[in-house]
Coordinates of C-alpha atoms and ligand atoms in Angstrom, one line a residue:
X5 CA -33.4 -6.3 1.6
X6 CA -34.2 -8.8 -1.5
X7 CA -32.3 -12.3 -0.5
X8 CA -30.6 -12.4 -3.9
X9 CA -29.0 -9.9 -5.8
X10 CA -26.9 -10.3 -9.4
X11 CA -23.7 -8.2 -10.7
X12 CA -21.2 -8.5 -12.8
X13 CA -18.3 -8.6 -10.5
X14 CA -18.5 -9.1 -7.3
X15 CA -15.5 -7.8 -5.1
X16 CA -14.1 -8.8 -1.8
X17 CA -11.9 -6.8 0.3
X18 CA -12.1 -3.3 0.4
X19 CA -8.6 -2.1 0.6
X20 CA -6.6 -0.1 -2.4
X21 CA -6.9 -3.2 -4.4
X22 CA -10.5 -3.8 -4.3
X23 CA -11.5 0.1 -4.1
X24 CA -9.2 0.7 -7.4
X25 CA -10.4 -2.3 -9.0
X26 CA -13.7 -1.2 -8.5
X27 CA -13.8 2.2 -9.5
X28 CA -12.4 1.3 -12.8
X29 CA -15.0 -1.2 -13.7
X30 CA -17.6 1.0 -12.7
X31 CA -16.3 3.6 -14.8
X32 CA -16.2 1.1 -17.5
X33 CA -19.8 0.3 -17.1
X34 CA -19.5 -3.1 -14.9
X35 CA -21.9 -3.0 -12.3
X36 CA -20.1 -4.2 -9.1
X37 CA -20.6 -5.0 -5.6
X38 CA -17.4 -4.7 -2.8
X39 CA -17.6 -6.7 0.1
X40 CA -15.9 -5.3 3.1
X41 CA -16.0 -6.9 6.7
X42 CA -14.0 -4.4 8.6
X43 CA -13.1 -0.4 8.0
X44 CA -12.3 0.2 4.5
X45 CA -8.6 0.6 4.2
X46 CA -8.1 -1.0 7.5
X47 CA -6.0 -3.2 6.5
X48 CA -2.7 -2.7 5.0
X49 CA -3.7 -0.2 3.2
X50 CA -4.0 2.8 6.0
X51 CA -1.1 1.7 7.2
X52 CA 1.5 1.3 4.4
X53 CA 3.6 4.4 4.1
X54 CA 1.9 5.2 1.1
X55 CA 5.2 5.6 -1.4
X56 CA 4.5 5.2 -5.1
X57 CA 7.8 3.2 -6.1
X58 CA 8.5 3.5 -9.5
X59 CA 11.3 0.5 -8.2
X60 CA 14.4 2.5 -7.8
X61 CA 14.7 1.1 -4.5
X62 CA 15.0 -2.2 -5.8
X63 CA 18.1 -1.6 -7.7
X64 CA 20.2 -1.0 -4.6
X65 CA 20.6 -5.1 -5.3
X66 CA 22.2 -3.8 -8.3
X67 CA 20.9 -4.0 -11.8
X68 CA 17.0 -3.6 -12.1
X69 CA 16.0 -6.7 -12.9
X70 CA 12.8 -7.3 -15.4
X71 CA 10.4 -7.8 -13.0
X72 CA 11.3 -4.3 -11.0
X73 CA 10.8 -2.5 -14.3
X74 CA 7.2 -3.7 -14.3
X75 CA 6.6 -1.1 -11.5
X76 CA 8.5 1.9 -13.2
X77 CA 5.4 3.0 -14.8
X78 CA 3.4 3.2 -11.8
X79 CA 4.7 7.1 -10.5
X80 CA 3.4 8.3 -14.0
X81 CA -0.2 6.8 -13.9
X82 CA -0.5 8.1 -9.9
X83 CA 0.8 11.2 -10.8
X84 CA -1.9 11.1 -13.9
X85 CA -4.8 10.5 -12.1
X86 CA -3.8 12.8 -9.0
X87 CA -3.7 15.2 -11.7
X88 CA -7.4 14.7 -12.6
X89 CA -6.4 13.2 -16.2
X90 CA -5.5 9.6 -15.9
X91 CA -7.4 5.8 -15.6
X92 CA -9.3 7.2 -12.6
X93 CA -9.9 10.9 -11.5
X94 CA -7.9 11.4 -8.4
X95 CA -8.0 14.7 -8.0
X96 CA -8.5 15.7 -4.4
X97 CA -6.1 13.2 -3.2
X98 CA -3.3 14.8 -0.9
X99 CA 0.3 14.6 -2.3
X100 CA 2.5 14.4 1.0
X101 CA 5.5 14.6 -1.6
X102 CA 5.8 14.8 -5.1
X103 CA 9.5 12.8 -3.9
X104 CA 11.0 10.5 -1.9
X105 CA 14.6 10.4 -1.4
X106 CA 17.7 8.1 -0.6
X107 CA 19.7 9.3 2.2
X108 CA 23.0 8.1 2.7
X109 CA 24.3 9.3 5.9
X110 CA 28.2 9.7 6.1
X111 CA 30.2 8.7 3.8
X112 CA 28.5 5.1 3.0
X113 CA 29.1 5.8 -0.7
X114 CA 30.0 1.9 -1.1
X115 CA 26.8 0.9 -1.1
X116 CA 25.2 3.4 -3.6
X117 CA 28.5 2.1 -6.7
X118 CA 26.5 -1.2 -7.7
X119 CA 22.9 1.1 -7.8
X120 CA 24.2 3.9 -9.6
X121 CA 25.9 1.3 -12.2
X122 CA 22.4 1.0 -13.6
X123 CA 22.1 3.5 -15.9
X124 CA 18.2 3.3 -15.6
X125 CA 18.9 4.5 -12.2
X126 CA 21.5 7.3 -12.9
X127 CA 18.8 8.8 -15.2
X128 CA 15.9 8.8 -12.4
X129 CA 17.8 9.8 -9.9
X130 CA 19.6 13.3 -9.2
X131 CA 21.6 14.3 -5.7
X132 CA 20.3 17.6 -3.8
X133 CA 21.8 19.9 -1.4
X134 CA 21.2 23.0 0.6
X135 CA 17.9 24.1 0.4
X136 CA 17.1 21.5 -1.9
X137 CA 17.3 19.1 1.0
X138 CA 13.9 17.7 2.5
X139 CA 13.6 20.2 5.4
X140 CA 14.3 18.1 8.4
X141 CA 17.9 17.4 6.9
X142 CA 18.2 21.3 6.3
X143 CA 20.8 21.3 9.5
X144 CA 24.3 22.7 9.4
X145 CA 25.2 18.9 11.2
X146 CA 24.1 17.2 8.5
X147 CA 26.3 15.1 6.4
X148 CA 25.5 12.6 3.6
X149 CA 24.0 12.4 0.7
X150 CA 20.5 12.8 -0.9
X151 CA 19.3 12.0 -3.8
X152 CA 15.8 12.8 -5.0
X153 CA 14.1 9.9 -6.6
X154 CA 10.7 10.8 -9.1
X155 CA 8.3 8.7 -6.4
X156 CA 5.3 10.4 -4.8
X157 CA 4.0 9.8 -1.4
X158 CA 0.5 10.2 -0.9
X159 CA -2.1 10.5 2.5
X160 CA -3.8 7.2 2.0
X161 CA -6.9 8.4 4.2
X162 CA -7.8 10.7 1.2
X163 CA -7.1 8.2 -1.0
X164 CA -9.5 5.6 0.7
X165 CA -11.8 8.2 1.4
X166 CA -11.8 9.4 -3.1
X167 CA -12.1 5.7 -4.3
X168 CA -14.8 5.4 -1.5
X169 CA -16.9 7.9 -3.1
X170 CA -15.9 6.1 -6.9
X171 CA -17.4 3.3 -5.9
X172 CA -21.0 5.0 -5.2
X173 CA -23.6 2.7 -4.1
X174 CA -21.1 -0.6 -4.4
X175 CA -20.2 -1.0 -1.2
X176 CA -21.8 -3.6 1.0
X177 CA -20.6 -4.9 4.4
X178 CA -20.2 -8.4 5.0
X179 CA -19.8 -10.0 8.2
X180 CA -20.3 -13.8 6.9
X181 CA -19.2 -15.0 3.4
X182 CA -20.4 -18.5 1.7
X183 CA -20.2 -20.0 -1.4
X184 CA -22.9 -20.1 -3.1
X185 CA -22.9 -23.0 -5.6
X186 CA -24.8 -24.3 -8.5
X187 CA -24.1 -28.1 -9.9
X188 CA -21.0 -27.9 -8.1
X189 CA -19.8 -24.7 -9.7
X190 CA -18.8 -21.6 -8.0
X191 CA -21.7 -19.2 -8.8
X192 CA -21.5 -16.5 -6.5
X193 CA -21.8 -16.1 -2.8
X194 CA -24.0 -16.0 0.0
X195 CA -23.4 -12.8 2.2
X196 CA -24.7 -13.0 5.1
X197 CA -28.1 -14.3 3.9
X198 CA -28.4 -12.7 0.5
X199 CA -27.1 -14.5 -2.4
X200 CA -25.1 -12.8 -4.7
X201 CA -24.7 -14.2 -8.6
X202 CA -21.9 -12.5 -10.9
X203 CA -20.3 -13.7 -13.6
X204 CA -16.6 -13.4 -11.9
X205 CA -16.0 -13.2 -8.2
X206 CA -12.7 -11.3 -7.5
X207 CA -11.1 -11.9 -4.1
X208 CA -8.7 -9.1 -2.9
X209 CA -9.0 -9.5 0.9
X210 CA -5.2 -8.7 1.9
X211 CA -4.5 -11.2 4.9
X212 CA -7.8 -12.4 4.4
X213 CA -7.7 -14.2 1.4
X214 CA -6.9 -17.3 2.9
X215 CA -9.2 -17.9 4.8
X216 CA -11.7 -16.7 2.1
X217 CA -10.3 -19.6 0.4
X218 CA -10.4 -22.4 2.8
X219 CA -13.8 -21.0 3.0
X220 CA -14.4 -22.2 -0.3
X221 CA -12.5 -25.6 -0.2
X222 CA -9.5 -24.1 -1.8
X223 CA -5.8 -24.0 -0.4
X224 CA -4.3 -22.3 -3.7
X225 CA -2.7 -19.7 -4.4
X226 CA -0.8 -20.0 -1.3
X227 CA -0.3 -16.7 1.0
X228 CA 2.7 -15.8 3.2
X229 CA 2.6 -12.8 5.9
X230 CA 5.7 -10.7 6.0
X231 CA 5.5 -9.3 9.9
X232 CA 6.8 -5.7 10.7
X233 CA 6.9 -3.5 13.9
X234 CA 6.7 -0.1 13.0
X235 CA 7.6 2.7 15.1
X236 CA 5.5 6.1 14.8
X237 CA 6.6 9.4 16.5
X238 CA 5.1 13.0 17.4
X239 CA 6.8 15.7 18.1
X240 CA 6.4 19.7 17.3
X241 CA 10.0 19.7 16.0
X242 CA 9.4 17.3 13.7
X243 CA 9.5 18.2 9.9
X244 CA 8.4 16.2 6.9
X245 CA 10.6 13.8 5.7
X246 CA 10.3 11.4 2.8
X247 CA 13.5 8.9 2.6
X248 CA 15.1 5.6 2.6
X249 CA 18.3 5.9 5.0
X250 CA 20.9 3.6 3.8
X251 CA 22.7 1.2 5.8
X252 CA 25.4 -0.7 5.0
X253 CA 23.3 -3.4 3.5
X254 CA 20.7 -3.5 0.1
X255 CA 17.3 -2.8 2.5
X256 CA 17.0 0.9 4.1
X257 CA 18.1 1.1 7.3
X258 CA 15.5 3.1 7.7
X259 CA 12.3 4.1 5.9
X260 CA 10.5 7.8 7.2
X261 CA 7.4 9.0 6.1
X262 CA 5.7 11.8 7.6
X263 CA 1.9 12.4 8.1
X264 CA 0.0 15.3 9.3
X265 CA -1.9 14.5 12.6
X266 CA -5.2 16.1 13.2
X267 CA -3.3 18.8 15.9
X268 CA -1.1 20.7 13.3
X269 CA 1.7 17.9 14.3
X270 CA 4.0 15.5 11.8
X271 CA 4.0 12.2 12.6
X272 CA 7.1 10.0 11.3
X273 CA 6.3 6.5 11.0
X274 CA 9.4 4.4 10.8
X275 CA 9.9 1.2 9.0
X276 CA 12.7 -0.6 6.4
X277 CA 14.9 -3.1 8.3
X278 CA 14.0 -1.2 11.8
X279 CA 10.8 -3.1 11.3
X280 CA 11.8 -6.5 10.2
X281 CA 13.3 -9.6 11.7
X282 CA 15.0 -7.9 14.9
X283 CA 12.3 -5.1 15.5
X284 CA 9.6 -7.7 14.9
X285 CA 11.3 -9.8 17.8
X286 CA 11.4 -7.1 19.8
X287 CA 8.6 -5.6 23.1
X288 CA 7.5 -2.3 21.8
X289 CA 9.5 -0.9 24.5
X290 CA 13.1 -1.8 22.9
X291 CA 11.7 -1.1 19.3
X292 CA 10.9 2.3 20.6
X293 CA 14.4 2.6 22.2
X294 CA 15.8 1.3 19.0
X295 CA 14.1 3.7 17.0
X296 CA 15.3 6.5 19.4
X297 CA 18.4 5.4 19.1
X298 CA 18.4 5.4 15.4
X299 CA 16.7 9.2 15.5
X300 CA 19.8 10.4 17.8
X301 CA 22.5 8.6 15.6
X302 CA 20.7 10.0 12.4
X303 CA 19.2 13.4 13.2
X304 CA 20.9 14.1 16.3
X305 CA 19.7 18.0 16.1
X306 CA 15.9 17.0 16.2
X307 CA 15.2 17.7 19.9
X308 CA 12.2 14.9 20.3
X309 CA 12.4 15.5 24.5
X310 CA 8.4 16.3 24.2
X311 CA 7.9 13.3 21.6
X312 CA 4.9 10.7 21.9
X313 CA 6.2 7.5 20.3
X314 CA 4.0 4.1 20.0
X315 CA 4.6 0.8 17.9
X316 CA 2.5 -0.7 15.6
X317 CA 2.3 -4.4 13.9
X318 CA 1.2 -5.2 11.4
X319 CA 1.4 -7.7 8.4
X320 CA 2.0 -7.5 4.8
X321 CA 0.0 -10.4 3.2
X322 CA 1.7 -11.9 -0.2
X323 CA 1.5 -14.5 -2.8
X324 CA 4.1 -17.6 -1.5
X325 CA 7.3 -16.7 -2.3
X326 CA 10.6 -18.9 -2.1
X327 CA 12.8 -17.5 1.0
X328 CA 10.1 -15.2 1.6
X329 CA 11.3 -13.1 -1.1
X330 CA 9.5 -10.0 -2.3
X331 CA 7.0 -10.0 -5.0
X332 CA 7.7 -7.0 -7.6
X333 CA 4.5 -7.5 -9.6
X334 CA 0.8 -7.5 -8.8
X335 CA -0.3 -11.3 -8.6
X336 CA -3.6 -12.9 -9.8
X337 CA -4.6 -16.7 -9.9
X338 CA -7.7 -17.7 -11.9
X339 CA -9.9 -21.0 -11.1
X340 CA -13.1 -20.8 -13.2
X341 CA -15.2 -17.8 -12.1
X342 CA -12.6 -17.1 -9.4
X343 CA -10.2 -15.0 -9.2
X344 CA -7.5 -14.3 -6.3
X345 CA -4.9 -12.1 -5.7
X346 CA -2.9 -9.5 -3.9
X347 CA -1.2 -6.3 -5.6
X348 CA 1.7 -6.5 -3.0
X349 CA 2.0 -3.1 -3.2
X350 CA -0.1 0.0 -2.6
X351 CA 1.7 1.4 -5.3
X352 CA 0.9 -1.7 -7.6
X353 CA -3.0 -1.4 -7.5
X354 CA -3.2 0.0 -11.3
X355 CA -1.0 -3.3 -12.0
X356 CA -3.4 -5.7 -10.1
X357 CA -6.7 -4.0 -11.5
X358 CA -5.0 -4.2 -15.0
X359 CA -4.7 -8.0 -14.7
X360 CA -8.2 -8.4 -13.7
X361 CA -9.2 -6.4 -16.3
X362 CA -7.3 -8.3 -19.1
X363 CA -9.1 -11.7 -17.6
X364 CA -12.3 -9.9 -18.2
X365 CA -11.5 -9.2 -22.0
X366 CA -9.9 -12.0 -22.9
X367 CA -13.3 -14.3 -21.4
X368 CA -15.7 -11.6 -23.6
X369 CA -17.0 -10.6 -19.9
X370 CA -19.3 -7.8 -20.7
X371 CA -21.3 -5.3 -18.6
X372 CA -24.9 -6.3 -18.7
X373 CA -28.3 -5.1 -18.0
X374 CA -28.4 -5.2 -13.8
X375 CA -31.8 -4.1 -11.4
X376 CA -30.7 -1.4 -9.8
X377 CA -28.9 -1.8 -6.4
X378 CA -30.9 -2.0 -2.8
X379 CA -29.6 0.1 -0.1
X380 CA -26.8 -1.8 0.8
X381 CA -24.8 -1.7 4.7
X382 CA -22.5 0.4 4.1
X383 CA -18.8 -0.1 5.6
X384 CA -16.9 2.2 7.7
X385 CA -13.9 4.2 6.7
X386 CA -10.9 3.2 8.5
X387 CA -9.2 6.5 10.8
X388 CA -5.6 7.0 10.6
X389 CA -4.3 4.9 13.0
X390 CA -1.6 7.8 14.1
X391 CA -4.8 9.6 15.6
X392 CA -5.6 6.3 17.5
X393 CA -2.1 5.5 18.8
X394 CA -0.8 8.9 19.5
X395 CA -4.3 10.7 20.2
Ligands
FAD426 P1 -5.7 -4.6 2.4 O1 -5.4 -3.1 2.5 O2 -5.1 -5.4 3.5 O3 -7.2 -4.8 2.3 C1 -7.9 -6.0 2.4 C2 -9.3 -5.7 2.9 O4 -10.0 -6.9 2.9 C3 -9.3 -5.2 4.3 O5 -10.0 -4.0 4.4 C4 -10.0 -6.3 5.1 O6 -10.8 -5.9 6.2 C5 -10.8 -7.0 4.0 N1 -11.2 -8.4 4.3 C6 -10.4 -9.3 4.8 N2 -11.1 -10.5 4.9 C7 -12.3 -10.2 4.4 C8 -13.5 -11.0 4.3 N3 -13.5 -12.3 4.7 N4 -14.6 -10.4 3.8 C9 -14.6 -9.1 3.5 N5 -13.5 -8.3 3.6 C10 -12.4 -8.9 4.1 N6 3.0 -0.4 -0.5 C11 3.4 0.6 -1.3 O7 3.2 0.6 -2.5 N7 4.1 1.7 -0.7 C12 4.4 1.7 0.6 O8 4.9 2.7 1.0 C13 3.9 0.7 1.4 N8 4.2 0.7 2.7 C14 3.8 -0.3 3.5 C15 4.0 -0.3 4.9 C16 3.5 -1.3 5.7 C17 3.8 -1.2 7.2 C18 2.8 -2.3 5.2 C19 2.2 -3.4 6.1 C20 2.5 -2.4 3.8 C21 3.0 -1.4 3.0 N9 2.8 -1.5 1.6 C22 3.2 -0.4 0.8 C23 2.0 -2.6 1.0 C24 0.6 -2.2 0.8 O9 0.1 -1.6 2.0 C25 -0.2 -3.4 0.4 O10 0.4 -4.1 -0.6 C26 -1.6 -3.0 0.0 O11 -2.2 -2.0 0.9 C27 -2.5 -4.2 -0.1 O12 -3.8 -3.8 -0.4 P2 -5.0 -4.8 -0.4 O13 -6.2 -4.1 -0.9 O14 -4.6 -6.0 -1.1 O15 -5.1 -5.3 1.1

């Protein structure tokens, strides 16, 4: 391969972020180049639980606040381009759910007054029953209520796997990453051995941002890790089930996706505040115990006597926040031909690409004429990580 190379953007990290990102510009004519070091979607991305918020679940705090309302767009432009007709065509990708739903076990309606006083909420929201119910609550012992919230889930492996194909001949792996400077300005960068130029230089690398940035003399915008232990089970009596369980407090006591393993089994992968603080300072032996015990108190008639149950940690990578809060927005930082960011959230992609996009207008960043691409290394895809835990 040549040892330099030019583009207009040049892209590092290869999760949701990056790959969105990327498909768009292509589509609008940028030619790109995404550097990925591991699997593509390894990162968070494969192993979020792949809910499109449109920020309902923020207003269990009670009122939505401005920022949460920045993410109440983001079901309709999924749901768009799933469709085949939106920003990017989609259309392929599985939909695990075209819902998710808040489960309030017993009769914890305290906690649901202060959400339903906003009256955005009480006009996204609506309560099911019977056969409406998500099928694993479809038990005569069940008691509580649901209510069906207009948030999708989707597989993220076919999603990886359709912005993978977007991105065509873009894709490059990348095991060392330098700066690659001219008269002290940030130019482009030197991957392992070829030197790329482009006229911005976007870094989206999850968790790996900072160090792409100490890399490159920077310590700003400053990152923090949000550690979780999640909890994945498989069992054949397990049916899908899409929902925040409500405690008595403003986080789920319990979040459940569920996700088709390769033998005709669901998989539930467990997270909300089972994950945080106290499951985080758990072994994965008493996280899995929690978890049972969670399971029994919750859905005592699932009989998970033949289940397989592992642990999995994992780290959400953020802007700083104060307290460690949690960012509702997509975040960008700009120095020169730099940019940096994270979206946060899966669902917030669109939001993170749109701000990159913006930059690109507002500096009259234009595609130009490019050589064609080499044959670049291509990265692998990452594999659910269900198939590697519970195989
Ligand atoms: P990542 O997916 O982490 O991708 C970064 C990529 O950069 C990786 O592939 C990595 O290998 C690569 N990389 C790192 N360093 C380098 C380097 N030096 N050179 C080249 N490449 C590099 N969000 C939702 O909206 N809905 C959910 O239901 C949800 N559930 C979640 C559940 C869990 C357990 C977790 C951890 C997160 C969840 N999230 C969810 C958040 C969501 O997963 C993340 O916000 C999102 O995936 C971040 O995407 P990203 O592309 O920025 O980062």
């Amino acid at each position: 391969m040549s040892t330099s190379l030019s583009t207009d953007v040049l892209i590092v990290g290869g999760g949701v972020a990056g790959l969105w990102l990327n498909a768009r510009l292509r589509q609008q004519g940028y030619s790109t180049v995404l550097l990925e070091r591991g699997a593509l979607g390894g990162g968070q991305s494969i192993k979020s639980q792949g809910i499109i918020h449109g920020g309902t679940k923020y207003a269990l705090h009670g009122a939505l606040t401005g920022a949460s309302e920045a993410i109440a767009d983001m079901p309709r432009r999924w749901r768009e381009a799933i469709g085949g007709a939106g920003e990017l065509d989609l259309a392929g990708v599985r939909l695990l759910s075209d819902a998710h739903y808040l489960w309030s076990p017993g009769t914890l309606a305290g906690n649901l007054t202060s959400f339903f006083a906003s009256k955005a909420v009480r006009s996204r929201v609506e309560q099911v029953k019977g056969n409406a119910l998500p099928p694993a609550l479809q038990n005569a012992r069940f008691k509580g209520k649901v209510y069906r919230l207009s948030e999708l889930v989707l597989d993220v492996p076919s999603l990886i796997a359709r912005l993978a194909q977007l991105a065509g001949d873009s894709l490059m792996a990348a095991t060392q990453i330098e700066p690659l400077r001219e008269s002290g300005e940030l130019v482009g960068l030197i991957v392992d051995g070829v030197a790329i130029r482009a006229q911005r230089i976007v870094l989206n690398a999850g968790a790996g941002n900072a160090e792409l940035l100490a890399s490159l003399g920077l310590d700003q915008p400053a990152m923090q890790r949000r550690p979780l232990h999640m909890v994945i089970v498989k069992s054949v009596n397990l049916k899908p089930l899409y929902a925040h369980c409500l405690g008595g407090g403003t986080k789920p006591r319990v979040t459940v996706t569920s996700h088709p393993a390769s033998d005709g089994r669901w998989v539930w992968y467990l997270g909300g505040d089972l994950a945080e603080a106290d499951g985080v300072a758990r072994s994965p032996e008493a996280q899995i115990e929690a978890a049972r015990r969670e399971l029994a108190d919750l859905v005592p008639w699932i009989d998970l006597s033949d289940a397989q149950w592992a642990t999995l940690r994992v780290e959400r990578a953020e802007p700083a926040q104060s307290n460690q809060v949690r960012p509702d927005n997509a975040f960008l930082a700009e120095q020169g031909r730099l940019l940096v960011g994270w979206p946060t959230k899966l669902a917030l992609a669109p939001d993170f690409s749109d701000r990159v996009e913006a930059v690109l207008t507002r500096d009259g960043i234009q595609p130009t004429p490019h050589e064609p691409l080499p044959a670049l290394p291509r990265p692998p895809m990452a594999k659910p990580f269900w198939e590697e835990l519970l195989p």
